Amino acid sequence: MRFMHIRTRFAPSPTGFIHLGNLRSALYPWAFARHNKGDFILRIEDTDLERSSQEAVDVIIEGMAWLGLDLDEGPIYQMQRIDRYREVVKQMLDSGLAYPCYMSEEELNKLRDQQMASKEKPRYNGLWRPEPGKTLPPVPEGVSPVIRFKNPIGGSVIWNDAVKGQIEISNDELDDLVIARPDGTPTYNFCVVIDDMDMNITHVIRGDDHVNNTPRQINIMKALGGSPPVYAHLPTVLNDAGEKMSKRNGAMSVRDYQRAGYLPDAILNYLARLGWSHGDAEVFTKEQFVNWFDLESLGRSPAQHNPEKLLWLNHQYIQNSDPVKLAAATKPIAHEMGMDTEAGPDFVQVVSLLKDRANTLIEIAEGAKLFYLPAPNLTADQIKENIAEAVMPALKDLVEAISTAEPTKEAYAAVFKQILAKYQIKMPALAMPVRYALFATTQTPAIDSVLVVLGKEEAVKRLSKVVQ
Ligand code: GLU
């Protein structure tokens, strides 16, 4: 097998809104590089000054760091490479690979109108393209030209797309691409080629909205003596309604998911499956994903975002998380909700109790309120309404038994069992009033565990207020 040092890149344009689908385009090249012990590079394609923003760059970089998509090189900003692009434009002019074109906007528009009228595909007609024996029009005065690439005439561009299979585009379809504007600034497709060459990119894994750019990029690359990388064009990610994902139709940004209490590993697992599969594996570790990742298993049809599945995965990850780590991730949320996690039971214990039933960290934090909000100050009326007179003797016995029991789940469970037997009542008849007395709610996890976490002293104090 031919040895190849794999180098991939994620090359986002930092324009507008960065959603989960965008980050999937980072995940696959990252995984491919890691699987092959290669390099993964972040390149920020920020030459569209009007639409690029630092805010979008920050969201991309933070999102990648949050998901653990580590970089070997970058971020490299295209705006910092403008001199390099200009240098190559000059070389191409000098070597005859490119030429100045003085056709004005108006002339171009006129040409386009004529072509449209005769049902032809609008394209530049090569007026300024130098050819042996051809006389070019006189250079107009005071006009700064664009620079065009001399696209090959005849033949076709063929590549074997790792996702889409073989693609062939006739060179007749491609006109001479503008590689530099009249002010000398390089154009998008040109910068991509120079970067992919200079950065020795071996595999370009990107969204299939770039398929149309690929033949142009391959032609320029070949003209410059480069050999094209492997291309893998990923099908789009659709939202849950089957439309293209965008802010307008409700997509959430990566930051939104972070704030909503999703775990990065759950998101990574979810994104991995959004267009790639390994047998029927649904829940897997990051290491497994990297071990299994290959381009052959990328899906060919658009993937659809499924919020319920993401929530389900998040639940799986929360359930299997180490409580210490989970507590550390939940604490800031609890603080934001106004809880003082130092004033009350050990937070790790609280999280351990709640994690099995929670889908998000927000839900854990909500549940934690039981233990950190002040004890309820029940009025006589509230007690009367919520705790049946008939259960009072049992409750009284329970408080006494609890105060002398070992502070363990088992011991408390035994206390409950004994009181239920003595009074011939069922668990809910006793547990509901206990919950109400402790928290002014009947919704809590298993009561014996709740007593352990709340602490015997505090529990007895709250219960005694009700039974006296
Ligand atoms: N900057 C392009 C985008 O954000 C990606 C270009 C590429 O991957 O070649 O869609």
Short mmCIF file of C-alpha atoms and ligand atoms in Angstrom, two decimals:
data_model
loop_
_atom_site.label_atom_id
_atom_site.label_comp_id
_atom_site.label_asym_id
_atom_site.label_seq_id
_atom_site.Cartn_x
_atom_site.Cartn_y
_atom_site.Cartn_z
CA MET A 1 0.00 0.00 0.00
CA ARG A 2 1.19 3.46 -0.86
CA PHE A 3 2.20 5.44 2.20
CA MET A 4 0.43 8.71 2.50
CA HIS A 5 0.49 11.16 5.35
CA ILE A 6 -3.18 12.10 5.57
CA ARG A 7 -3.96 15.79 5.94
CA THR A 8 -7.54 17.05 6.13
CA ARG A 9 -9.06 20.41 6.77
CA PHE A 10 -12.25 22.07 7.91
CA ALA A 11 -12.63 25.29 5.96
CA PRO A 12 -15.68 27.16 7.20
CA SER A 13 -16.74 30.57 6.01
CA PRO A 14 -17.43 32.46 9.23
CA THR A 15 -20.62 34.00 7.94
CA GLY A 16 -23.85 34.12 9.86
CA PHE A 17 -25.20 31.34 11.91
CA ILE A 18 -23.21 28.19 12.78
CA HIS A 19 -25.52 25.22 13.38
CA LEU A 20 -24.92 21.57 14.19
CA GLY A 21 -24.89 20.58 10.53
CA ASN A 22 -21.95 22.92 9.97
CA LEU A 23 -19.94 21.22 12.68
CA ARG A 24 -20.55 17.81 11.14
CA SER A 25 -18.34 19.09 8.31
CA ALA A 26 -15.60 19.48 10.92
CA LEU A 27 -16.20 16.14 12.60
CA TYR A 28 -15.62 13.88 9.61
CA PRO A 29 -12.30 15.33 8.40
CA TRP A 30 -11.17 15.39 12.03
CA ALA A 31 -12.08 11.72 12.52
CA PHE A 32 -10.46 10.75 9.24
CA ALA A 33 -7.21 12.47 10.21
CA ARG A 34 -7.23 10.93 13.68
CA HIS A 35 -8.02 7.45 12.35
CA ASN A 36 -5.08 7.67 9.98
CA LYS A 37 -2.72 9.39 12.43
CA GLY A 38 -2.69 12.35 10.09
CA ASP A 39 -3.15 16.08 10.55
CA PHE A 40 -6.29 18.12 10.88
CA ILE A 41 -6.22 21.79 9.97
CA LEU A 42 -8.68 24.60 10.58
CA ARG A 43 -8.79 27.19 7.83
CA ILE A 44 -11.04 30.18 8.17
CA GLU A 45 -12.31 31.30 4.76
CA ASP A 46 -12.90 34.91 5.64
CA THR A 47 -12.29 36.69 2.35
CA ASP A 48 -15.93 37.75 2.14
CA LEU A 49 -15.39 40.78 4.33
CA GLU A 50 -19.01 41.90 4.23
CA ARG A 51 -20.39 38.66 5.61
CA SER A 52 -17.56 37.32 7.79
CA SER A 53 -17.59 38.08 11.49
CA GLN A 54 -15.37 37.47 14.48
CA GLU A 55 -18.45 36.28 16.38
CA ALA A 56 -18.91 33.43 13.88
CA VAL A 57 -15.20 32.55 14.10
CA ASP A 58 -15.52 32.38 17.90
CA VAL A 59 -18.58 30.11 17.70
CA ILE A 60 -16.70 27.74 15.36
CA ILE A 61 -13.56 27.62 17.47
CA GLU A 62 -15.44 27.26 20.77
CA GLY A 63 -17.77 24.65 19.31
CA MET A 64 -14.88 22.57 18.05
CA ALA A 65 -13.03 22.84 21.34
CA TRP A 66 -16.18 21.87 23.24
CA LEU A 67 -16.59 18.75 21.10
CA GLY A 68 -12.90 17.96 21.49
CA LEU A 69 -12.03 18.33 17.81
CA ASP A 70 -8.39 19.19 18.37
CA LEU A 71 -6.27 20.84 15.72
CA ASP A 72 -2.80 20.12 14.45
CA GLU A 73 -2.59 23.41 12.59
CA GLY A 74 -4.57 26.60 12.52
CA PRO A 75 -6.75 28.48 12.63
CA ILE A 76 -5.24 29.81 9.44
CA TYR A 77 -7.05 32.89 8.14
CA GLN A 78 -7.25 33.39 4.39
CA MET A 79 -7.14 37.16 4.88
CA GLN A 80 -3.62 36.72 6.17
CA ARG A 81 -2.58 34.90 3.01
CA ILE A 82 -3.61 37.51 0.47
CA ASP A 83 0.01 38.23 -0.53
CA ARG A 84 0.53 34.58 -1.30
CA TYR A 85 -2.55 34.45 -3.56
CA ARG A 86 -1.42 37.60 -5.38
CA GLU A 87 2.00 36.06 -5.88
CA VAL A 88 0.46 32.98 -7.54
CA VAL A 89 -1.79 35.13 -9.73
CA LYS A 90 1.32 36.90 -10.94
CA GLN A 91 3.12 33.63 -11.61
CA MET A 92 0.15 32.38 -13.58
CA LEU A 93 0.05 35.56 -15.65
CA ASP A 94 3.79 35.29 -16.31
CA SER A 95 3.56 31.66 -17.36
CA GLY A 96 0.47 32.13 -19.52
CA LEU A 97 -1.86 30.08 -17.32
CA ALA A 98 -4.00 33.15 -16.78
CA TYR A 99 -4.71 36.35 -18.66
CA PRO A 100 -6.20 39.80 -18.12
CA CYS A 101 -9.73 40.30 -19.34
CA TYR A 102 -11.01 43.81 -19.94
CA MET A 103 -14.63 42.96 -20.63
CA SER A 104 -16.76 45.40 -18.69
CA GLU A 105 -19.80 44.51 -16.52
CA GLU A 106 -22.08 45.94 -19.18
CA GLU A 107 -20.52 43.88 -21.95
CA LEU A 108 -20.74 40.77 -19.81
CA ASN A 109 -24.39 41.43 -19.07
CA LYS A 110 -25.10 41.96 -22.73
CA LEU A 111 -23.36 38.72 -23.59
CA ARG A 112 -25.37 36.91 -20.94
CA ASP A 113 -28.66 38.33 -22.26
CA GLN A 114 -27.83 37.25 -25.80
CA GLN A 115 -26.93 33.75 -24.68
CA MET A 116 -30.06 33.44 -22.60
CA ALA A 117 -32.16 34.64 -25.53
CA SER A 118 -30.72 31.90 -27.73
CA LYS A 119 -31.20 29.35 -24.92
CA GLU A 120 -27.48 28.91 -24.35
CA LYS A 121 -25.86 28.53 -20.96
CA PRO A 122 -24.46 31.95 -19.94
CA ARG A 123 -20.70 31.84 -20.00
CA TYR A 124 -17.72 34.02 -20.75
CA ASN A 125 -16.88 33.74 -24.45
CA GLY A 126 -13.10 33.87 -24.22
CA LEU A 127 -12.84 37.25 -25.98
CA TRP A 128 -9.60 38.22 -24.18
CA ARG A 129 -8.12 34.75 -24.06
CA PRO A 130 -4.81 34.76 -25.91
CA GLU A 131 -4.30 31.99 -28.43
CA PRO A 132 -1.56 31.51 -31.03
CA GLY A 133 -2.43 33.52 -34.10
CA LYS A 134 -5.33 35.32 -32.43
CA THR A 135 -5.49 39.11 -32.37
CA LEU A 136 -6.86 40.48 -29.14
CA PRO A 137 -9.02 43.62 -29.01
CA PRO A 138 -7.20 46.87 -28.20
CA VAL A 139 -6.80 47.33 -24.45
CA PRO A 140 -9.26 50.00 -23.29
CA GLU A 141 -7.78 52.89 -21.39
CA GLY A 142 -8.27 53.33 -17.68
CA VAL A 143 -9.89 49.91 -17.19
CA SER A 144 -8.47 47.55 -14.58
CA PRO A 145 -8.87 43.99 -15.84
CA VAL A 146 -10.00 40.89 -14.00
CA ILE A 147 -7.64 37.94 -14.26
CA ARG A 148 -9.05 34.75 -15.74
CA PHE A 149 -7.74 31.21 -15.61
CA LYS A 150 -7.23 29.54 -18.97
CA ASN A 151 -9.48 26.56 -18.51
CA PRO A 152 -8.53 23.59 -20.71
CA ILE A 153 -10.52 23.34 -23.92
CA GLY A 154 -11.98 19.95 -24.77
CA GLY A 155 -11.88 16.81 -22.65
CA SER A 156 -13.40 16.52 -19.25
CA VAL A 157 -12.61 16.56 -15.56
CA ILE A 158 -13.13 13.24 -13.86
CA TRP A 159 -12.82 12.43 -10.20
CA ASN A 160 -13.76 9.51 -8.08
CA ASP A 161 -15.75 11.06 -5.27
CA ALA A 162 -15.44 9.01 -2.08
CA VAL A 163 -19.14 9.52 -1.42
CA LYS A 164 -20.76 10.09 -4.79
CA GLY A 165 -18.68 7.80 -6.95
CA GLN A 166 -17.23 8.83 -10.31
CA ILE A 167 -18.16 12.30 -11.52
CA GLU A 168 -17.31 13.58 -14.97
CA ILE A 169 -17.76 17.18 -16.10
CA SER A 170 -16.99 18.27 -19.63
CA ASN A 171 -14.60 21.20 -19.93
CA ASP A 172 -17.09 22.74 -22.35
CA GLU A 173 -19.27 23.37 -19.29
CA LEU A 174 -16.59 25.46 -17.65
CA ASP A 175 -15.65 28.94 -18.78
CA ASP A 176 -12.49 30.80 -17.82
CA LEU A 177 -12.85 31.46 -14.13
CA VAL A 178 -12.06 34.88 -12.70
CA ILE A 179 -9.27 34.32 -10.21
CA ALA A 180 -8.61 37.97 -9.32
CA ARG A 181 -10.91 40.99 -9.31
CA PRO A 182 -10.02 44.36 -10.85
CA ASP A 183 -8.63 45.53 -7.49
CA GLY A 184 -6.38 42.48 -7.40
CA THR A 185 -8.24 40.59 -4.67
CA PRO A 186 -8.30 36.85 -5.31
CA THR A 187 -11.60 35.00 -5.68
CA TYR A 188 -12.99 32.21 -3.57
CA ASN A 189 -12.33 29.12 -5.73
CA PHE A 190 -8.81 30.25 -6.41
CA CYS A 191 -7.89 30.72 -2.75
CA VAL A 192 -9.24 27.27 -1.92
CA VAL A 193 -6.96 25.68 -4.52
CA ILE A 194 -3.84 27.53 -3.42
CA ASP A 195 -4.54 26.68 0.22
CA ASP A 196 -5.28 23.02 -0.42
CA MET A 197 -2.02 22.80 -2.36
CA ASP A 198 0.14 24.81 0.04
CA MET A 199 -1.29 22.92 3.01
CA ASN A 200 -0.71 19.54 1.32
CA ILE A 201 -4.31 18.52 1.85
CA THR A 202 -4.78 14.89 0.83
CA HIS A 203 -8.54 14.56 1.46
CA VAL A 204 -11.13 17.27 1.00
CA ILE A 205 -14.23 16.27 2.97
CA ARG A 206 -16.89 18.93 2.62
CA GLY A 207 -20.55 19.64 1.92
CA ASP A 208 -21.93 18.68 -1.47
CA ASP A 209 -22.87 22.29 -2.18
CA HIS A 210 -19.26 22.46 -3.40
CA VAL A 211 -19.51 19.73 -6.03
CA ASN A 212 -19.87 22.37 -8.76
CA ASN A 213 -16.65 24.06 -7.66
CA THR A 214 -14.63 20.87 -7.76
CA PRO A 215 -13.95 20.57 -11.53
CA ARG A 216 -12.77 24.20 -11.63
CA GLN A 217 -10.56 23.65 -8.61
CA ILE A 218 -9.10 20.45 -10.11
CA ASN A 219 -8.27 22.22 -13.38
CA ILE A 220 -6.44 25.07 -11.65
CA MET A 221 -4.60 22.65 -9.41
CA LYS A 222 -3.45 20.53 -12.33
CA ALA A 223 -2.37 23.61 -14.27
CA LEU A 224 -0.20 24.54 -11.30
CA GLY A 225 1.38 21.10 -11.31
CA GLY A 226 -0.46 19.80 -8.25
CA SER A 227 -2.22 16.48 -7.95
CA PRO A 228 -5.80 16.79 -6.76
CA PRO A 229 -6.73 15.41 -3.34
CA VAL A 230 -9.40 12.80 -2.76
CA TYR A 231 -12.78 14.50 -2.62
CA ALA A 232 -15.63 13.34 -0.40
CA HIS A 233 -18.77 15.43 -0.78
CA LEU A 234 -21.16 15.00 2.10
CA PRO A 235 -24.92 15.09 1.57
CA THR A 236 -26.75 17.96 3.25
CA VAL A 237 -28.22 17.81 6.73
CA LEU A 238 -31.95 18.48 6.71
CA ASN A 239 -33.90 19.73 9.68
CA ASP A 240 -36.59 17.62 11.31
CA ALA A 241 -39.15 18.97 8.83
CA GLY A 242 -36.99 17.83 5.91
CA GLU A 243 -35.83 21.32 4.88
CA LYS A 244 -32.29 22.62 4.57
CA MET A 245 -31.08 23.53 8.04
CA SER A 246 -30.92 27.22 8.83
CA LYS A 247 -31.55 29.66 11.61
CA ARG A 248 -34.79 30.70 9.98
CA ASN A 249 -36.33 27.29 10.30
CA GLY A 250 -35.39 26.76 13.89
CA ALA A 251 -31.89 25.27 13.84
CA MET A 252 -30.04 25.78 17.11
CA SER A 253 -26.46 26.93 17.35
CA VAL A 254 -23.82 24.82 19.05
CA ARG A 255 -23.86 27.26 21.93
CA ASP A 256 -27.61 26.77 22.34
CA TYR A 257 -27.07 23.05 22.84
CA GLN A 258 -24.39 23.74 25.39
CA ARG A 259 -26.74 26.04 27.28
CA ALA A 260 -29.61 23.58 27.01
CA GLY A 261 -27.59 21.04 28.97
CA TYR A 262 -26.34 18.68 26.30
CA LEU A 263 -23.08 16.80 26.79
CA PRO A 264 -20.42 17.30 24.11
CA ASP A 265 -19.83 13.56 23.75
CA ALA A 266 -23.53 12.98 23.14
CA ILE A 267 -23.55 15.66 20.44
CA LEU A 268 -20.44 14.18 18.88
CA ASN A 269 -22.01 10.70 18.85
CA TYR A 270 -25.17 12.17 17.37
CA LEU A 271 -23.35 14.12 14.65
CA ALA A 272 -21.24 11.08 13.80
CA ARG A 273 -24.40 9.14 12.93
CA LEU A 274 -25.81 12.00 10.88
CA GLY A 275 -24.48 10.66 7.60
CA TRP A 276 -22.18 7.84 8.67
CA SER A 277 -22.77 4.43 10.19
CA HIS A 278 -20.96 1.40 11.54
CA GLY A 279 -23.23 -1.63 11.44
CA ASP A 280 -26.11 -0.85 13.73
CA ALA A 281 -24.04 0.88 16.42
CA GLU A 282 -25.93 3.87 17.85
CA VAL A 283 -24.09 4.63 21.09
CA PHE A 284 -20.32 4.56 20.92
CA THR A 285 -17.35 6.30 22.44
CA LYS A 286 -15.26 8.88 20.69
CA GLU A 287 -12.42 6.35 20.51
CA GLN A 288 -14.64 3.77 18.85
CA PHE A 289 -15.84 6.38 16.39
CA VAL A 290 -12.27 7.27 15.44
CA ASN A 291 -11.32 3.59 15.18
CA TRP A 292 -14.26 2.79 12.96
CA PHE A 293 -14.37 5.89 10.80
CA ASP A 294 -13.81 5.44 7.10
CA LEU A 295 -15.01 7.25 4.02
CA GLU A 296 -16.63 4.11 2.60
CA SER A 297 -19.31 4.14 5.29
CA LEU A 298 -20.44 7.70 4.63
CA GLY A 299 -24.10 7.89 3.63
CA ARG A 300 -25.14 8.96 0.17
CA SER A 301 -28.52 10.45 0.93
CA PRO A 302 -29.28 13.56 2.97
CA ALA A 303 -29.29 13.01 6.71
CA GLN A 304 -32.19 14.29 8.74
CA HIS A 305 -31.84 16.01 12.09
CA ASN A 306 -33.85 14.23 14.75
CA PRO A 307 -34.12 16.19 18.03
CA GLU A 308 -35.76 13.27 19.90
CA LYS A 309 -32.90 10.99 19.04
CA LEU A 310 -30.42 13.60 20.22
CA LEU A 311 -32.29 13.90 23.51
CA TRP A 312 -32.35 10.13 23.89
CA LEU A 313 -28.60 9.96 23.25
CA ASN A 314 -27.98 12.72 25.74
CA HIS A 315 -29.93 10.72 28.30
CA GLN A 316 -27.78 7.66 27.60
CA TYR A 317 -24.63 9.69 28.08
CA ILE A 318 -25.90 11.33 31.28
CA GLN A 319 -26.89 7.98 32.72
CA ASN A 320 -23.46 6.53 32.03
CA SER A 321 -21.50 9.58 33.12
CA ASP A 322 -19.26 9.71 36.13
CA PRO A 323 -21.24 11.69 38.77
CA VAL A 324 -18.21 13.80 39.71
CA LYS A 325 -17.79 15.01 36.14
CA LEU A 326 -21.51 15.43 35.70
CA ALA A 327 -21.71 17.48 38.88
CA ALA A 328 -18.92 19.75 37.69
CA ALA A 329 -20.79 20.34 34.41
CA THR A 330 -24.13 20.93 36.14
CA LYS A 331 -22.92 23.22 38.93
CA PRO A 332 -22.70 26.40 36.85
CA ILE A 333 -26.27 25.82 35.63
CA ALA A 334 -27.50 25.33 39.19
CA HIS A 335 -25.74 28.53 40.23
CA GLU A 336 -27.33 30.38 37.34
CA MET A 337 -30.69 29.14 38.60
CA GLY A 338 -29.92 30.77 41.93
CA MET A 339 -28.96 27.72 44.00
CA ASP A 340 -26.15 27.81 46.52
CA THR A 341 -24.77 24.32 46.06
CA GLU A 342 -22.50 24.74 49.09
CA ALA A 343 -25.45 25.25 51.41
CA GLY A 344 -27.02 21.82 51.40
CA PRO A 345 -26.17 18.22 50.63
CA ASP A 346 -23.09 17.19 48.70
CA PHE A 347 -23.78 18.15 45.08
CA VAL A 348 -22.23 14.97 43.66
CA GLN A 349 -24.65 12.91 45.72
CA VAL A 350 -27.56 14.99 44.50
CA VAL A 351 -26.49 14.53 40.89
CA SER A 352 -26.03 10.76 41.38
CA LEU A 353 -29.58 10.58 42.62
CA LEU A 354 -31.04 12.54 39.71
CA LYS A 355 -28.99 11.50 36.71
CA ASP A 356 -30.82 8.30 35.79
CA ARG A 357 -34.03 10.12 35.06
CA ALA A 358 -32.64 13.25 33.40
CA ASN A 359 -32.34 13.97 29.69
CA THR A 360 -30.30 17.15 30.07
CA LEU A 361 -28.12 18.90 32.62
CA ILE A 362 -30.89 21.49 32.92
CA GLU A 363 -33.22 18.75 34.12
CA ILE A 364 -30.66 17.64 36.70
CA ALA A 365 -30.29 21.22 37.89
CA GLU A 366 -34.08 21.62 38.07
CA GLY A 367 -34.27 18.44 40.14
CA ALA A 368 -31.52 19.69 42.43
CA LYS A 369 -33.75 22.57 43.52
CA LEU A 370 -35.38 20.13 45.96
CA PHE A 371 -32.21 20.15 47.99
CA TYR A 372 -31.04 23.73 47.73
CA LEU A 373 -34.15 25.82 47.84
CA PRO A 374 -35.23 26.79 51.38
CA ALA A 375 -37.37 24.31 53.33
CA PRO A 376 -41.06 24.84 52.64
CA ASN A 377 -42.97 26.88 55.14
CA LEU A 378 -46.24 24.98 55.09
CA THR A 379 -49.35 26.65 56.44
CA ALA A 380 -51.84 24.73 58.60
CA ASP A 381 -54.28 24.78 55.69
CA GLN A 382 -51.75 23.34 53.27
CA ILE A 383 -50.94 20.56 55.69
CA LYS A 384 -54.60 19.80 56.17
CA GLU A 385 -55.25 19.72 52.46
CA ASN A 386 -52.31 17.56 51.50
CA ILE A 387 -51.78 15.22 54.40
CA ALA A 388 -54.73 13.07 55.49
CA GLU A 389 -55.51 13.19 59.18
CA ALA A 390 -55.59 9.39 59.20
CA VAL A 391 -51.96 9.07 58.16
CA MET A 392 -50.65 11.33 60.95
CA PRO A 393 -50.02 8.53 63.47
CA ALA A 394 -48.04 6.59 60.89
CA LEU A 395 -46.09 9.70 59.97
CA LYS A 396 -45.31 10.34 63.61
CA ASP A 397 -43.97 6.81 64.04
CA LEU A 398 -41.96 7.22 60.89
CA VAL A 399 -40.21 10.37 62.09
CA GLU A 400 -39.25 8.65 65.31
CA ALA A 401 -37.98 5.56 63.54
CA ILE A 402 -35.99 7.60 61.08
CA SER A 403 -34.29 9.62 63.77
CA THR A 404 -32.80 6.48 65.29
CA ALA A 405 -32.15 4.55 62.05
CA GLU A 406 -28.79 4.19 60.33
CA PRO A 407 -28.61 6.94 57.68
CA THR A 408 -28.65 4.52 54.75
CA LYS A 409 -31.06 3.76 51.95
CA GLU A 410 -31.47 0.19 53.20
CA ALA A 411 -32.23 1.25 56.76
CA TYR A 412 -34.78 3.83 55.65
CA ALA A 413 -36.42 1.31 53.33
CA ALA A 414 -36.73 -1.08 56.27
CA VAL A 415 -38.30 1.65 58.40
CA PHE A 416 -40.91 2.31 55.71
CA LYS A 417 -41.65 -1.41 55.38
CA GLN A 418 -42.17 -1.77 59.10
CA ILE A 419 -44.53 1.23 59.36
CA LEU A 420 -46.53 0.15 56.30
CA ALA A 421 -47.03 -3.26 57.87
CA LYS A 422 -47.98 -1.85 61.22
CA TYR A 423 -50.66 0.46 59.77
CA GLN A 424 -51.69 -1.82 56.93
CA ILE A 425 -51.25 0.91 54.31
CA LYS A 426 -49.57 1.01 50.91
CA MET A 427 -46.35 2.87 50.05
CA PRO A 428 -47.90 5.86 48.25
CA ALA A 429 -50.20 6.56 51.19
CA LEU A 430 -47.12 7.18 53.31
CA ALA A 431 -44.51 8.33 50.80
CA MET A 432 -46.64 11.09 49.27
CA PRO A 433 -47.26 12.88 52.57
CA VAL A 434 -43.57 12.50 53.42
CA ARG A 435 -42.57 14.09 50.13
CA TYR A 436 -45.03 16.89 50.65
CA ALA A 437 -43.79 17.53 54.17
CA LEU A 438 -40.19 17.62 52.99
CA PHE A 439 -40.53 19.65 49.81
CA ALA A 440 -44.13 20.80 49.30
CA THR A 441 -44.26 18.60 46.20
CA THR A 442 -45.08 14.97 45.55
CA GLN A 443 -42.63 14.63 42.65
CA THR A 444 -39.28 13.33 43.88
CA PRO A 445 -37.00 10.38 43.20
CA ALA A 446 -37.28 7.27 45.44
CA ILE A 447 -38.04 8.46 48.94
CA ASP A 448 -35.46 6.37 50.80
CA SER A 449 -32.67 7.75 48.58
CA VAL A 450 -34.04 11.27 48.93
CA LEU A 451 -33.84 10.96 52.72
CA VAL A 452 -30.21 9.87 52.52
CA VAL A 453 -29.27 12.81 50.32
CA LEU A 454 -31.25 15.41 52.20
CA GLY A 455 -29.66 14.22 55.44
CA LYS A 456 -31.33 12.77 58.48
CA GLU A 457 -31.20 15.89 60.59
CA GLU A 458 -32.78 18.10 57.97
CA ALA A 459 -35.40 15.46 57.11
CA VAL A 460 -36.44 14.97 60.71
CA LYS A 461 -36.61 18.73 61.22
CA ARG A 462 -38.93 19.20 58.24
CA LEU A 463 -41.13 16.20 59.06
CA SER A 464 -41.48 17.17 62.73
CA LYS A 465 -42.97 20.51 61.74
CA VAL A 466 -45.84 18.67 60.13
CA VAL A 467 -46.54 15.99 62.68
CA GLN A 468 -46.37 18.01 65.91
N1 GLU B 1 -15.82 27.74 2.99
C1 GLU B 1 -16.67 26.75 2.44
C2 GLU B 1 -17.97 26.70 3.24
O1 GLU B 1 -18.01 27.11 4.36
C3 GLU B 1 -16.04 25.37 2.42
C4 GLU B 1 -15.03 25.25 1.39
C5 GLU B 1 -14.36 23.92 1.29
O2 GLU B 1 -14.50 23.09 2.20
O3 GLU B 1 -13.68 23.71 0.31
O4 GLU B 1 -18.94 26.21 2.74
#
